[in-house]
Amino acid sequence: MNYADIKTIDIQDGTGIRVSIYVSGCHFHCKGCHNQEAWDFNYGKKFDDSTIDYIIDLMNHDYIAGLSILGGEPLENINQQGLLPLVKRVKEIYPDKTIWCYTGYDFEKDIFGKMYKEFNYTREFLKNIDIIVDGQFIEEKKMVDLKFRGSINQKKIDIQSTLKTGSVVQLKFGDEERYQSAKEDDNNKIVLFKEYKIKENKGLEFEENNVVPNVVNDDNVISIKPAYEIKKVEEIIAAKGINDENDNNL
Ligand code: SF4
């Protein structure tokens, strides 16, 4: 297995401040994918024991809330098997930190309904995962303020609760309700997307008022605003969007 990149600080792909790994190889080829170079399974560097050691070391800080695994496609067979020693070791050493995994597969149909039944390595892999964000990125369903996902079709699934109860348990972070009126027909999708372009500009104005999270990275000494402040800023930006009088139909 190869990987395309490791981010030492990531505040987008899961809760809190995280370390992220982008694995190589994805057969989905979604329109608008931001990581197209990682579609090639041979792209990037070889993933081996020294990569695991490096990630374990990066996570050895109180401010690191967990590991996020993205791609490429982490749930491709070869990648699941390659990642298994990593997720096991992270959970052994940091049982209180979370592991998020982003996949283009549909959790209910492809992962829980098929891989989980067929492959021992999928069962082992899921035992160590806290949250899966599932589903392909669909450009027409993209919204700029979604929490921890790119398009409204994607779901955030609590894996341990799902395994315990046997039925899919979704997690909500406040953005789901905003789009519950989005209908599954083409006209509504287009209208919502255009309105969001306007909202995106307001978000940028807001950032220029110096209220965005401030990350300083100085020779591995990192000073960052506490996670609750980041959350508050996200909530203020979201509230600003919701309360706008032009957004009555959202
Ligand atoms: S599943 Fe993810 S990595 Fe693969 S093409 Fe779609 S957006 Fe890109």
mmCIF file of C-alpha atoms and ligand atoms in Angstrom:
data_model
loop_
_atom_site.group_PDB
_atom_site.id
_atom_site.type_symbol
_atom_site.label_atom_id
_atom_site.label_comp_id
_atom_site.label_asym_id
_atom_site.label_seq_id
_atom_site.Cartn_x
_atom_site.Cartn_y
_atom_site.Cartn_z
ATOM 1 C CA MET A 1 0.000 0.000 0.000
ATOM 2 C CA ASN A 2 1.135 3.534 -0.748
ATOM 3 C CA TYR A 3 0.118 6.826 0.790
ATOM 4 C CA ALA A 4 -0.046 10.268 -0.774
ATOM 5 C CA ASP A 5 0.368 12.545 2.234
ATOM 6 C CA ILE A 6 0.376 12.895 6.014
ATOM 7 C CA LYS A 7 -0.883 16.108 7.602
ATOM 8 C CA THR A 8 0.489 16.884 11.038
ATOM 9 C CA ILE A 9 -2.370 19.290 11.839
ATOM 10 C CA ASP A 10 -5.883 18.933 10.414
ATOM 11 C CA ILE A 11 -8.963 20.734 11.771
ATOM 12 C CA GLN A 12 -11.356 19.910 8.917
ATOM 13 C CA ASP A 13 -11.666 16.155 8.771
ATOM 14 C CA GLY A 14 -13.116 15.296 12.165
ATOM 15 C CA THR A 15 -13.507 16.819 15.606
ATOM 16 C CA GLY A 16 -10.680 18.769 17.246
ATOM 17 C CA ILE A 17 -7.117 18.896 16.002
ATOM 18 C CA ARG A 18 -6.060 15.758 14.190
ATOM 19 C CA VAL A 19 -3.287 13.966 12.333
ATOM 20 C CA SER A 20 -4.387 12.804 8.853
ATOM 21 C CA ILE A 21 -3.150 10.243 6.389
ATOM 22 C CA TYR A 22 -4.201 10.174 2.721
ATOM 23 C CA VAL A 23 -3.801 6.693 1.265
ATOM 24 C CA SER A 24 -3.213 6.078 -2.463
ATOM 25 C CA GLY A 25 -5.627 4.308 -4.787
ATOM 26 C CA CYS A 26 -9.295 4.948 -5.509
ATOM 27 C CA HIS A 27 -11.486 3.483 -8.254
ATOM 28 C CA PHE A 28 -14.434 5.865 -7.725
ATOM 29 C CA HIS A 29 -13.069 8.844 -9.719
ATOM 30 C CA CYS A 30 -15.733 11.277 -8.457
ATOM 31 C CA LYS A 31 -16.242 14.459 -10.473
ATOM 32 C CA GLY A 32 -14.672 17.376 -8.550
ATOM 33 C CA CYS A 33 -12.434 15.164 -6.355
ATOM 34 C CA HIS A 34 -9.679 17.243 -4.722
ATOM 35 C CA ASN A 35 -7.236 14.347 -4.483
ATOM 36 C CA GLN A 36 -7.070 13.074 -8.035
ATOM 37 C CA GLU A 37 -3.343 12.350 -7.860
ATOM 38 C CA ALA A 38 -4.180 9.797 -5.163
ATOM 39 C CA TRP A 39 -6.408 7.754 -7.528
ATOM 40 C CA ASP A 40 -3.279 5.887 -8.662
ATOM 41 C CA PHE A 41 -2.455 3.010 -6.294
ATOM 42 C CA ASN A 42 1.273 3.520 -7.000
ATOM 43 C CA TYR A 43 1.250 7.230 -6.191
ATOM 44 C CA GLY A 44 3.248 8.577 -3.246
ATOM 45 C CA LYS A 45 5.371 6.724 -0.738
ATOM 46 C CA LYS A 46 5.431 3.156 0.527
ATOM 47 C CA PHE A 47 3.460 2.686 3.749
ATOM 48 C CA ASP A 48 5.506 0.593 6.204
ATOM 49 C CA ASP A 49 6.335 0.226 9.901
ATOM 50 C CA SER A 50 8.286 3.469 9.917
ATOM 51 C CA THR A 51 5.157 5.308 8.659
ATOM 52 C CA ILE A 52 3.182 3.864 11.575
ATOM 53 C CA ASP A 53 5.913 4.923 14.029
ATOM 54 C CA TYR A 54 5.865 8.422 12.548
ATOM 55 C CA ILE A 55 2.081 8.755 12.933
ATOM 56 C CA ILE A 56 2.150 7.372 16.486
ATOM 57 C CA ASP A 57 4.799 9.952 17.307
ATOM 58 C CA LEU A 58 2.816 12.816 15.723
ATOM 59 C CA MET A 59 -0.207 11.856 17.815
ATOM 60 C CA ASN A 60 1.715 11.966 21.071
ATOM 61 C CA HIS A 61 0.371 15.366 22.157
ATOM 62 C CA ASP A 62 -2.583 16.173 24.381
ATOM 63 C CA TYR A 63 -3.988 18.590 21.807
ATOM 64 C CA ILE A 64 -4.251 15.851 19.143
ATOM 65 C CA ALA A 65 -7.801 14.492 19.312
ATOM 66 C CA GLY A 66 -7.225 11.631 16.918
ATOM 67 C CA LEU A 67 -6.350 10.259 13.500
ATOM 68 C CA SER A 68 -8.283 10.813 10.267
ATOM 69 C CA ILE A 69 -7.856 8.418 7.341
ATOM 70 C CA LEU A 70 -8.707 9.723 3.898
ATOM 71 C CA GLY A 71 -7.745 9.026 0.315
ATOM 72 C CA GLY A 72 -7.697 7.749 -2.171
ATOM 73 C CA GLU A 73 -9.954 5.047 -0.823
ATOM 74 C CA PRO A 74 -9.087 3.588 2.594
ATOM 75 C CA LEU A 75 -11.642 0.776 2.161
ATOM 76 C CA GLU A 76 -10.128 -0.652 -1.038
ATOM 77 C CA ASN A 77 -9.144 -4.214 -0.026
ATOM 78 C CA ILE A 78 -5.416 -3.631 -0.236
ATOM 79 C CA ASN A 79 -5.675 -0.398 1.759
ATOM 80 C CA GLN A 80 -7.856 -1.863 4.519
ATOM 81 C CA GLN A 81 -5.312 -4.617 5.012
ATOM 82 C CA GLY A 82 -2.425 -2.159 4.917
ATOM 83 C CA LEU A 83 -4.106 0.162 7.439
ATOM 84 C CA LEU A 84 -5.082 -2.555 9.905
ATOM 85 C CA PRO A 85 -1.773 -2.534 11.879
ATOM 86 C CA LEU A 86 -1.971 1.278 12.068
ATOM 87 C CA VAL A 87 -5.514 1.490 13.464
ATOM 88 C CA LYS A 88 -4.839 -1.330 15.939
ATOM 89 C CA ARG A 89 -1.705 0.343 17.218
ATOM 90 C CA VAL A 90 -3.343 3.775 17.482
ATOM 91 C CA LYS A 91 -6.156 2.297 19.576
ATOM 92 C CA GLU A 92 -3.741 0.322 21.749
ATOM 93 C CA ILE A 93 -1.583 3.347 22.516
ATOM 94 C CA TYR A 94 -4.229 6.090 22.460
ATOM 95 C CA PRO A 95 -7.548 4.472 23.456
ATOM 96 C CA ASP A 96 -9.083 7.890 24.191
ATOM 97 C CA LYS A 97 -8.277 9.399 20.794
ATOM 98 C CA THR A 98 -10.717 8.845 17.950
ATOM 99 C CA ILE A 99 -10.184 7.423 14.464
ATOM 100 C CA TRP A 100 -12.268 8.833 11.622
ATOM 101 C CA CYS A 101 -12.262 7.195 8.189
ATOM 102 C CA TYR A 102 -13.564 8.728 4.943
ATOM 103 C CA THR A 103 -14.794 6.339 2.243
ATOM 104 C CA GLY A 104 -16.594 6.553 -1.101
ATOM 105 C CA TYR A 105 -18.400 3.273 -0.350
ATOM 106 C CA ASP A 106 -21.941 3.285 0.985
ATOM 107 C CA PHE A 107 -21.648 2.045 4.557
ATOM 108 C CA GLU A 108 -24.923 0.177 4.812
ATOM 109 C CA LYS A 109 -24.823 -1.514 1.401
ATOM 110 C CA ASP A 110 -21.129 -2.042 0.651
ATOM 111 C CA ILE A 111 -19.324 -2.104 3.995
ATOM 112 C CA PHE A 112 -21.766 -3.410 6.625
ATOM 113 C CA GLY A 113 -23.874 -5.306 4.106
ATOM 114 C CA LYS A 114 -21.000 -6.984 2.243
ATOM 115 C CA MET A 115 -17.368 -6.441 3.303
ATOM 116 C CA TYR A 116 -18.145 -6.887 7.003
ATOM 117 C CA LYS A 117 -19.782 -10.244 6.316
ATOM 118 C CA GLU A 118 -17.115 -11.472 3.895
ATOM 119 C CA PHE A 119 -13.759 -10.310 5.207
ATOM 120 C CA ASN A 120 -12.161 -10.862 8.584
ATOM 121 C CA TYR A 121 -9.907 -7.839 7.994
ATOM 122 C CA THR A 122 -12.981 -5.585 7.572
ATOM 123 C CA ARG A 123 -14.385 -6.814 10.893
ATOM 124 C CA GLU A 124 -11.013 -6.155 12.541
ATOM 125 C CA PHE A 125 -10.679 -2.769 10.852
ATOM 126 C CA LEU A 126 -14.126 -1.574 11.956
ATOM 127 C CA LYS A 127 -13.500 -2.672 15.546
ATOM 128 C CA ASN A 128 -10.898 0.077 15.713
ATOM 129 C CA ILE A 129 -12.778 2.867 13.911
ATOM 130 C CA ASP A 130 -14.949 5.435 15.703
ATOM 131 C CA ILE A 131 -16.570 7.281 12.821
ATOM 132 C CA ILE A 132 -16.931 6.579 9.112
ATOM 133 C CA VAL A 133 -17.971 9.350 6.728
ATOM 134 C CA ASP A 134 -19.437 7.422 3.815
ATOM 135 C CA GLY A 135 -20.498 7.924 0.215
ATOM 136 C CA GLN A 136 -18.906 9.342 -2.900
ATOM 137 C CA PHE A 137 -18.402 13.087 -3.217
ATOM 138 C CA ILE A 138 -21.179 14.424 -5.474
ATOM 139 C CA GLU A 139 -20.303 17.839 -6.837
ATOM 140 C CA GLU A 140 -23.956 18.839 -7.430
ATOM 141 C CA LYS A 141 -24.650 18.186 -3.729
ATOM 142 C CA LYS A 142 -21.643 20.131 -2.463
ATOM 143 C CA MET A 143 -22.253 22.727 0.272
ATOM 144 C CA VAL A 144 -19.474 24.857 1.653
ATOM 145 C CA ASP A 145 -20.435 24.793 5.332
ATOM 146 C CA LEU A 146 -21.106 21.111 5.824
ATOM 147 C CA LYS A 147 -19.428 19.690 8.883
ATOM 148 C CA PHE A 148 -16.766 17.103 8.197
ATOM 149 C CA ARG A 149 -18.132 16.155 4.759
ATOM 150 C CA GLY A 150 -18.162 17.583 1.257
ATOM 151 C CA SER A 151 -21.626 16.849 -0.142
ATOM 152 C CA ILE A 152 -25.024 16.449 1.519
ATOM 153 C CA ASN A 153 -25.390 12.774 0.552
ATOM 154 C CA GLN A 154 -22.495 11.775 2.828
ATOM 155 C CA LYS A 155 -23.283 10.468 6.316
ATOM 156 C CA LYS A 156 -21.317 10.389 9.557
ATOM 157 C CA ILE A 157 -21.722 6.975 11.141
ATOM 158 C CA ASP A 158 -20.933 5.990 14.718
ATOM 159 C CA ILE A 159 -19.277 2.630 14.062
ATOM 160 C CA GLN A 160 -19.065 1.231 17.583
ATOM 161 C CA SER A 161 -22.753 1.968 18.280
ATOM 162 C CA THR A 162 -23.639 0.480 14.905
ATOM 163 C CA LEU A 163 -21.722 -2.729 15.646
ATOM 164 C CA LYS A 164 -23.310 -2.952 19.086
ATOM 165 C CA THR A 165 -26.895 -2.426 17.933
ATOM 166 C CA GLY A 166 -26.663 -4.054 14.515
ATOM 167 C CA SER A 167 -28.288 -1.080 12.800
ATOM 168 C CA VAL A 168 -26.686 2.031 11.365
ATOM 169 C CA VAL A 169 -26.317 4.853 13.921
ATOM 170 C CA GLN A 170 -25.757 8.250 12.317
ATOM 171 C CA LEU A 171 -24.095 11.160 14.099
ATOM 172 C CA LYS A 172 -25.374 14.699 13.622
ATOM 173 C CA PHE A 173 -23.330 17.852 13.971
ATOM 174 C CA GLY A 174 -26.013 20.469 13.340
ATOM 175 C CA ASP A 175 -25.623 20.819 9.590
ATOM 176 C CA GLU A 176 -28.048 18.017 8.720
ATOM 177 C CA GLU A 177 -31.173 19.905 9.784
ATOM 178 C CA ARG A 178 -30.230 22.875 7.646
ATOM 179 C CA TYR A 179 -30.554 20.798 4.521
ATOM 180 C CA GLN A 180 -33.455 18.603 5.413
ATOM 181 C CA SER A 181 -35.615 20.589 3.006
ATOM 182 C CA ALA A 182 -33.227 19.823 0.125
ATOM 183 C CA LYS A 183 -35.270 17.707 -2.225
ATOM 184 C CA GLU A 184 -33.794 14.916 -4.293
ATOM 185 C CA ASP A 185 -34.564 16.515 -7.628
ATOM 186 C CA ASP A 186 -32.217 18.372 -9.939
ATOM 187 C CA ASN A 187 -33.869 21.794 -9.684
ATOM 188 C CA ASN A 188 -33.574 21.990 -5.933
ATOM 189 C CA LYS A 189 -29.973 20.836 -5.970
ATOM 190 C CA ILE A 190 -28.986 23.605 -8.382
ATOM 191 C CA VAL A 191 -30.875 26.324 -6.488
ATOM 192 C CA LEU A 192 -29.259 25.367 -3.201
ATOM 193 C CA PHE A 193 -25.789 25.353 -4.688
ATOM 194 C CA LYS A 194 -26.139 28.850 -6.222
ATOM 195 C CA GLU A 195 -27.352 30.307 -2.948
ATOM 196 C CA TYR A 196 -24.398 28.816 -1.229
ATOM 197 C CA LYS A 197 -21.990 30.710 -3.422
ATOM 198 C CA ILE A 198 -23.347 33.907 -1.880
ATOM 199 C CA LYS A 199 -23.051 32.487 1.595
ATOM 200 C CA GLU A 200 -19.451 31.440 0.918
ATOM 201 C CA ASN A 201 -18.515 35.070 0.237
ATOM 202 C CA LYS A 202 -20.026 36.126 3.547
ATOM 203 C CA GLY A 203 -17.901 33.485 5.228
ATOM 204 C CA LEU A 204 -14.795 35.030 3.705
ATOM 205 C CA GLU A 205 -15.750 38.524 4.889
ATOM 206 C CA PHE A 206 -16.180 37.055 8.303
ATOM 207 C CA GLU A 207 -12.695 35.551 8.182
ATOM 208 C CA GLU A 208 -11.137 38.901 7.381
ATOM 209 C CA ASN A 209 -12.451 40.200 10.700
ATOM 210 C CA ASN A 210 -9.827 38.040 12.431
ATOM 211 C CA VAL A 211 -12.158 35.559 14.000
ATOM 212 C CA VAL A 212 -10.847 32.447 12.256
ATOM 213 C CA PRO A 213 -8.859 29.860 14.218
ATOM 214 C CA ASN A 214 -5.243 30.831 14.538
ATOM 215 C CA VAL A 215 -2.671 28.070 14.056
ATOM 216 C CA VAL A 216 0.998 28.862 14.553
ATOM 217 C CA ASN A 217 3.507 26.183 13.653
ATOM 218 C CA ASP A 218 7.025 27.005 14.803
ATOM 219 C CA ASP A 219 9.631 24.223 14.743
ATOM 220 C CA ASN A 220 7.159 21.656 15.999
ATOM 221 C CA VAL A 221 5.974 24.012 18.759
ATOM 222 C CA ILE A 222 2.348 24.539 18.016
ATOM 223 C CA SER A 223 0.137 27.104 19.589
ATOM 224 C CA ILE A 224 -3.487 26.855 18.678
ATOM 225 C CA LYS A 225 -6.712 28.302 19.937
ATOM 226 C CA PRO A 226 -8.631 25.782 22.027
ATOM 227 C CA ALA A 227 -11.013 23.512 20.177
ATOM 228 C CA TYR A 228 -14.069 25.084 21.818
ATOM 229 C CA GLU A 229 -13.126 28.454 20.291
ATOM 230 C CA ILE A 230 -12.873 26.893 16.859
ATOM 231 C CA LYS A 231 -16.253 25.274 17.406
ATOM 232 C CA LYS A 232 -17.704 28.595 18.485
ATOM 233 C CA VAL A 233 -16.405 30.326 15.358
ATOM 234 C CA GLU A 234 -17.917 27.568 13.219
ATOM 235 C CA GLU A 235 -21.233 27.991 14.996
ATOM 236 C CA ILE A 236 -21.184 31.772 14.548
ATOM 237 C CA ILE A 237 -20.451 31.405 10.831
ATOM 238 C CA ALA A 238 -23.252 28.844 10.518
ATOM 239 C CA ALA A 239 -25.679 31.035 12.472
ATOM 240 C CA LYS A 240 -24.797 34.044 10.320
ATOM 241 C CA GLY A 241 -25.756 32.004 7.266
ATOM 242 C CA ILE A 242 -28.977 30.658 8.739
ATOM 243 C CA ASN A 243 -30.182 34.039 9.966
ATOM 244 C CA ASP A 244 -29.659 35.824 6.683
ATOM 245 C CA GLU A 245 -32.974 37.073 5.318
ATOM 246 C CA ASN A 246 -32.113 35.798 1.843
ATOM 247 C CA ASP A 247 -31.928 32.244 3.120
ATOM 248 C CA ASN A 248 -35.585 31.750 3.929
ATOM 249 C CA ASN A 249 -35.838 28.642 1.870
ATOM 250 C CA LEU A 250 -32.966 26.820 3.538
HETATM 251 S S1 SF4 B 1 -14.018 8.532 -3.222
HETATM 252 FE FE1 SF4 B 1 -12.859 10.301 -2.400
HETATM 253 S S2 SF4 B 1 -10.781 10.061 -3.210
HETATM 254 FE FE2 SF4 B 1 -12.085 8.686 -4.385
HETATM 255 S S3 SF4 B 1 -12.613 9.917 -6.196
HETATM 256 FE FE3 SF4 B 1 -14.280 10.185 -4.706
HETATM 257 S S4 SF4 B 1 -13.715 12.056 -3.562
HETATM 258 FE FE4 SF4 B 1 -11.871 11.341 -4.648
#
